[in-house]
Short mmCIF file of C-alpha atoms and ligand atoms in Angstrom, two decimals:
data_model
loop_
_atom_site.label_atom_id
_atom_site.label_comp_id
_atom_site.label_asym_id
_atom_site.label_seq_id
_atom_site.Cartn_x
_atom_site.Cartn_y
_atom_site.Cartn_z
CA UNK A 75 -19.75 12.74 -59.14
CA UNK A 76 -18.29 9.26 -59.25
CA UNK A 77 -15.68 8.81 -61.98
CA UNK A 78 -14.04 5.61 -63.20
CA UNK A 79 -10.94 5.76 -65.38
CA UNK A 80 -9.48 2.59 -66.94
CA UNK A 81 -5.91 2.42 -68.27
CA UNK A 82 -4.61 1.32 -71.68
CA UNK A 83 -6.71 -1.48 -73.17
CA UNK A 84 -4.32 -4.01 -74.75
CA UNK A 85 -5.53 -6.37 -77.48
CA UNK A 86 -8.49 -8.72 -77.57
CA UNK A 87 -8.19 -9.90 -73.94
CA UNK A 88 -8.18 -6.27 -72.80
CA UNK A 89 -11.21 -5.42 -74.94
CA UNK A 90 -13.11 -8.46 -73.66
CA UNK A 91 -12.27 -7.59 -70.06
CA UNK A 92 -13.51 -4.02 -70.49
CA UNK A 93 -16.69 -5.25 -72.19
CA UNK A 94 -17.30 -7.61 -69.24
CA UNK A 95 -16.15 -5.43 -66.34
CA UNK A 96 -17.07 -1.87 -67.26
CA UNK A 97 -20.88 -2.32 -67.11
CA UNK A 98 -20.46 -4.31 -63.85
CA UNK A 99 -18.17 -1.72 -62.27
CA UNK A 100 -20.49 1.11 -63.32
CA UNK A 101 -23.30 -0.58 -61.44
CA UNK A 102 -21.29 -1.74 -58.41
CA UNK A 103 -19.58 1.61 -57.85
CA UNK A 104 -22.57 3.69 -59.04
CA UNK A 105 -20.37 5.42 -61.63
CA UNK A 106 -21.58 8.64 -63.28
CA UNK A 107 -18.71 9.05 -65.73
CA UNK A 108 -16.34 6.46 -67.23
CA UNK A 109 -13.29 7.11 -69.41
CA UNK A 110 -11.08 4.45 -71.01
CA UNK A 111 -7.65 4.82 -72.60
CA UNK A 112 -7.73 2.56 -75.66
CA UNK A 113 -4.53 3.36 -77.56
CA UNK A 114 -3.45 -0.33 -77.63
CA UNK A 115 -6.85 -1.97 -78.20
CA UNK A 116 -6.11 -3.12 -81.74
CA UNK A 117 -3.60 -5.97 -81.34
CA UNK A 118 -1.51 -3.68 -79.12
CA UNK A 119 -1.22 -0.91 -81.68
CA UNK A 120 -3.91 1.71 -82.12
CA UNK A 121 -7.68 1.57 -82.09
CA UNK A 122 -9.94 0.49 -84.94
CA UNK A 123 -13.24 2.39 -85.21
CA UNK A 124 -15.33 -0.75 -84.56
CA UNK A 125 -13.37 -1.32 -81.34
CA UNK A 126 -14.05 2.25 -80.25
CA UNK A 127 -17.75 1.60 -80.88
CA UNK A 128 -17.57 -1.56 -78.70
CA UNK A 129 -15.97 0.37 -75.84
CA UNK A 130 -18.59 3.13 -76.09
CA UNK A 131 -21.24 0.37 -76.16
CA UNK A 132 -19.80 -1.00 -72.88
CA UNK A 133 -20.76 2.46 -71.58
CA UNK A 134 -17.57 4.48 -71.71
CA UNK A 135 -18.48 8.17 -71.85
CA UNK A 136 -15.16 9.05 -73.48
CA UNK A 137 -12.05 7.35 -74.85
CA UNK A 138 -8.50 8.73 -74.68
CA UNK A 139 -5.42 7.84 -76.72
CA UNK A 140 -1.63 8.29 -76.75
CA UNK A 141 1.45 7.70 -78.87
CA UNK A 142 -0.32 4.82 -80.67
CA UNK A 143 -3.25 7.06 -81.68
CA UNK A 144 -2.68 6.74 -85.43
CA UNK A 145 -1.42 3.13 -85.69
CA UNK A 146 -4.80 2.23 -87.19
CA UNK A 147 -5.20 4.82 -89.91
CA UNK A 148 -8.97 4.27 -90.18
CA UNK A 149 -9.20 6.16 -86.90
CA UNK A 150 -8.19 9.43 -88.59
CA UNK A 151 -11.51 10.04 -90.42
CA UNK A 152 -13.43 8.46 -87.52
CA UNK A 153 -11.97 10.77 -84.86
CA UNK A 154 -13.02 13.85 -86.84
CA UNK A 155 -16.67 12.89 -86.37
CA UNK A 156 -16.39 11.44 -82.83
CA UNK A 157 -15.90 14.22 -80.26
CA UNK A 158 -15.93 11.78 -77.33
CA UNK A 159 -12.75 10.21 -78.72
CA UNK A 160 -9.92 12.43 -77.49
CA UNK A 161 -6.29 12.39 -78.73
CA UNK A 162 -3.29 14.13 -77.13
CA UNK A 163 -3.79 17.90 -77.38
CA UNK A 164 -0.13 18.74 -77.98
CA UNK A 165 0.06 17.18 -81.43
CA UNK A 166 0.91 19.82 -84.07
CA UNK A 167 -1.83 22.33 -85.03
CA UNK A 168 -4.04 20.91 -87.78
CA UNK A 169 -3.95 17.31 -86.46
CA UNK A 170 -7.40 15.67 -86.87
CA UNK A 171 -9.58 15.27 -83.79
CA UNK A 172 -9.30 17.22 -80.57
CA UNK A 173 -7.28 17.06 -77.38
CA UNK A 174 -10.21 18.10 -75.25
CA UNK A 175 -13.92 17.45 -75.25
CA UNK A 176 -16.84 18.59 -73.12
CA UNK A 177 -18.84 15.40 -72.62
CA UNK A 178 -22.47 15.63 -71.53
CA UNK A 179 -23.50 12.79 -69.22
CA UNK A 180 -26.90 11.11 -69.38
CA UNK A 181 -27.97 13.20 -66.38
CA UNK A 182 -26.98 16.45 -68.14
CA UNK A 183 -23.81 17.23 -66.16
CA UNK A 184 -20.82 18.20 -68.28
CA UNK A 185 -17.26 16.95 -67.87
CA UNK A 186 -14.16 18.28 -69.61
CA UNK A 187 -12.00 15.37 -70.78
CA UNK A 188 -8.45 16.10 -71.88
CA UNK A 189 -5.50 14.01 -73.08
CA UNK A 190 -1.92 15.33 -73.11
CA UNK A 191 1.31 13.54 -73.92
CA UNK A 192 4.62 13.78 -72.09
CA UNK A 193 7.93 14.48 -73.81
CA UNK A 194 10.49 12.66 -71.65
CA UNK A 195 11.50 9.45 -73.50
CA UNK A 196 8.65 10.12 -75.93
CA UNK A 197 8.35 11.61 -79.42
CA UNK A 198 8.97 15.34 -79.67
CA UNK A 199 5.69 17.24 -79.46
CA UNK A 200 4.51 20.71 -78.48
CA UNK A 201 4.73 21.51 -74.76
CA UNK A 202 1.96 19.61 -72.91
CA UNK A 203 2.14 22.01 -69.95
CA UNK A 204 1.51 25.16 -72.00
CA UNK A 205 -1.11 23.46 -74.19
CA UNK A 206 -3.00 22.28 -71.11
CA UNK A 207 -2.86 25.71 -69.44
CA UNK A 208 -4.35 27.33 -72.57
CA UNK A 209 -7.14 24.74 -72.81
CA UNK A 210 -8.03 24.89 -69.11
CA UNK A 211 -8.34 28.69 -69.28
CA UNK A 212 -11.38 28.25 -71.59
CA UNK A 213 -13.43 26.40 -68.95
CA UNK A 214 -14.46 26.84 -65.34
CA UNK A 215 -14.55 23.77 -63.13
CA UNK A 216 -17.61 23.89 -60.88
CA UNK A 217 -19.12 26.38 -63.38
CA UNK A 218 -19.22 25.55 -67.09
CA UNK A 219 -18.15 21.96 -66.32
CA UNK A 220 -18.82 19.90 -63.19
CA UNK A 221 -15.51 18.04 -63.41
CA UNK A 222 -12.25 17.99 -65.35
CA UNK A 223 -10.39 14.76 -66.15
CA UNK A 224 -6.91 14.77 -67.69
CA UNK A 225 -5.18 11.64 -68.99
CA UNK A 226 -1.45 12.45 -69.09
CA UNK A 227 0.17 9.89 -71.37
CA UNK A 228 3.85 9.62 -70.54
CA UNK A 229 6.82 7.47 -69.68
CA UNK A 230 8.52 9.43 -66.91
CA UNK A 231 7.09 9.56 -63.40
CA UNK A 232 8.85 12.88 -62.76
CA UNK A 233 7.09 14.58 -65.67
CA UNK A 234 3.76 13.10 -64.59
CA UNK A 235 4.12 14.34 -61.02
CA UNK A 236 5.28 17.76 -62.22
CA UNK A 237 2.22 17.92 -64.46
CA UNK A 238 -0.06 16.88 -61.59
CA UNK A 239 1.25 19.55 -59.24
CA UNK A 240 1.20 22.20 -62.00
CA UNK A 241 -2.55 21.79 -62.47
CA UNK A 242 -3.46 20.90 -58.89
CA UNK A 243 -6.77 22.58 -58.09
CA UNK A 244 -7.70 22.97 -61.78
CA UNK A 245 -8.74 19.37 -62.45
CA UNK A 246 -10.78 16.73 -60.63
CA UNK A 247 -8.45 13.94 -61.74
CA UNK A 248 -5.03 13.83 -63.38
CA UNK A 249 -4.12 10.24 -64.14
CA UNK A 250 -1.14 8.88 -66.04
CA UNK A 251 -1.20 6.23 -68.73
CA UNK A 252 1.34 4.57 -71.08
CA UNK A 253 3.61 2.55 -68.73
CA UNK A 254 0.92 -0.15 -68.32
CA UNK A 255 1.95 -0.66 -64.66
CA UNK A 256 -0.35 0.71 -61.94
CA UNK A 257 1.52 2.95 -59.52
CA UNK A 258 0.71 3.03 -55.80
CA UNK A 259 0.83 6.84 -55.46
CA UNK A 260 -2.88 7.59 -55.71
CA UNK A 261 -3.67 10.62 -53.58
CA UNK A 262 -5.65 13.82 -53.44
CA UNK A 263 -3.02 16.54 -53.97
CA UNK A 264 -2.85 19.59 -51.69
CA UNK A 265 -5.05 21.69 -53.97
CA UNK A 266 -7.78 19.04 -54.31
CA UNK A 267 -6.90 17.22 -57.56
CA UNK A 268 -6.94 13.42 -57.48
CA UNK A 269 -3.70 12.00 -58.91
CA UNK A 270 -2.08 8.68 -59.78
CA UNK A 271 1.02 8.64 -61.95
CA UNK A 272 -0.13 5.55 -63.86
CA UNK A 273 -3.46 3.78 -63.98
CA UNK A 274 -2.02 0.48 -65.25
CA UNK A 275 -3.46 -1.40 -68.23
CA UNK A 276 -6.46 -3.51 -69.07
CA UNK A 277 -4.45 -6.45 -70.33
CA UNK A 278 -2.82 -9.77 -69.45
CA UNK A 279 -0.03 -9.21 -66.90
CA UNK A 280 1.65 -12.55 -67.75
CA UNK A 281 3.48 -10.51 -70.36
CA UNK A 282 5.86 -7.62 -70.94
CA UNK A 283 3.51 -4.63 -70.63
CA UNK A 284 0.75 -6.61 -72.34
CA UNK A 285 2.78 -8.18 -75.14
CA UNK A 286 3.80 -11.87 -75.34
CA UNK A 287 6.71 -12.19 -72.93
CA UNK A 288 9.09 -14.40 -74.97
CA UNK A 289 9.02 -12.20 -78.06
CA UNK A 290 9.33 -9.05 -75.99
CA UNK A 291 12.22 -10.42 -73.91
CA UNK A 292 14.05 -11.58 -77.06
CA UNK A 293 14.30 -7.99 -78.19
CA UNK A 294 16.42 -7.21 -75.15
CA UNK A 295 18.67 -10.26 -75.64
CA UNK A 296 19.26 -9.88 -79.36
CA UNK A 297 19.81 -6.47 -80.84
CA UNK A 298 18.34 -7.60 -84.15
CA UNK A 299 15.02 -6.71 -85.74
CA UNK A 300 12.61 -9.05 -84.01
CA UNK A 301 9.31 -10.58 -84.92
CA UNK A 302 6.35 -8.28 -84.62
CA UNK A 303 5.08 -8.25 -81.05
CA UNK A 304 1.69 -9.79 -80.33
CA UNK A 305 -0.51 -9.15 -77.29
CA UNK A 306 -0.56 -11.79 -74.56
CA UNK A 307 -3.94 -13.49 -74.56
CA UNK A 308 -4.46 -14.70 -70.98
CA UNK A 309 -7.08 -13.21 -68.69
CA UNK A 310 -6.76 -9.46 -68.32
CA UNK A 311 -6.66 -7.42 -65.17
CA UNK A 312 -8.84 -4.34 -65.53
CA UNK A 313 -6.81 -1.53 -63.93
CA UNK A 314 -7.93 1.97 -63.17
CA UNK A 315 -8.92 4.52 -60.60
CA UNK A 316 -12.16 5.49 -58.91
CA UNK A 317 -12.65 9.12 -57.93
CA UNK A 318 -15.42 10.89 -56.09
CA UNK A 319 -15.74 14.64 -56.64
CA UNK A 320 -17.68 17.56 -55.23
CA UNK A 321 -19.92 18.95 -58.01
CA UNK A 322 -19.83 22.49 -56.64
CA UNK A 323 -16.06 22.80 -56.83
CA UNK A 324 -15.14 19.89 -59.13
CA UNK A 325 -12.41 18.93 -56.66
CA UNK A 326 -11.78 15.36 -55.54
CA UNK A 327 -12.97 13.93 -52.24
CA UNK A 328 -11.17 10.60 -52.66
CA UNK A 329 -9.27 8.42 -55.12
CA UNK A 330 -9.02 4.64 -54.90
CA UNK A 331 -7.36 2.10 -57.18
CA UNK A 332 -9.41 -0.49 -59.04
CA UNK A 333 -7.93 -3.85 -60.10
CA UNK A 334 -10.23 -6.70 -61.10
CA UNK A 335 -9.63 -10.05 -62.84
CA UNK A 336 -6.40 -11.61 -64.07
CA UNK A 337 -3.14 -11.89 -62.14
CA UNK A 338 -2.75 -8.68 -60.12
CA UNK A 339 -3.93 -8.43 -56.53
CA UNK A 340 -7.58 -7.44 -56.54
CA UNK A 341 -8.86 -4.20 -55.12
CA UNK A 342 -12.19 -2.44 -55.26
CA UNK A 343 -13.29 0.65 -53.32
CA UNK A 344 -16.25 0.44 -51.00
CA UNK A 345 -18.98 2.91 -51.82
FE1 FE2 B 639 -0.25 2.09 -73.88
FE1 FE2 B 640 1.51 4.74 -74.98
#
């Protein structure tokens, strides 16, 4: 199976880039399964239901979220009826939506998509490690599901790597989100799980993690309440990872970075 994961979509320029690039990348890389983290799609904060519909229409099979999951409150009723929209699984019990979803592809294969959130330099939540272990025990990769994809939304690289190694061999791909900067540590771990500690964002890199640079920098200079941040609106780089898996085991054969458009150096795997 060929999987494409795209990192945090930031604002209008990020949404437009995903709408333009995702169908193209699906075709070019012969993608079977595409997942997009869209926690910043709505002006940098949250995801409005109509934006989720647009991303699904660009042929995302699932959408993941993060700490900005509820910034657009309209998403709360929408997520309850949209199983392919996955929020972090370690929110308190009773939180609307689900932290995991078995997504059926057009060809009938099933993929388990999960989203967990880190706790280092993040809001206090239930333990993402224990929550993930419980959820994974309900499925069998290579059996009930052909592949398992986990978006680990966190700030700290150490926690992300610890998470990756903890579930090595139990997932096809564990990819980090939230920092908005693509890391260069993509690898297939010893047990066969593809890993990259951060996918990067789908947003304008002439910015501070996707937000207009002057306003964002001013917050560091002046310790006063600043103006509300607005997303940068230059051309976005679409950042993500491409993974090829073995359907029998669900394990990864390779992982390659994807960066297209905008300011970052361009890279595209050959298939
Ligand atoms: Fe983000
Ligand atoms: Fe985030």
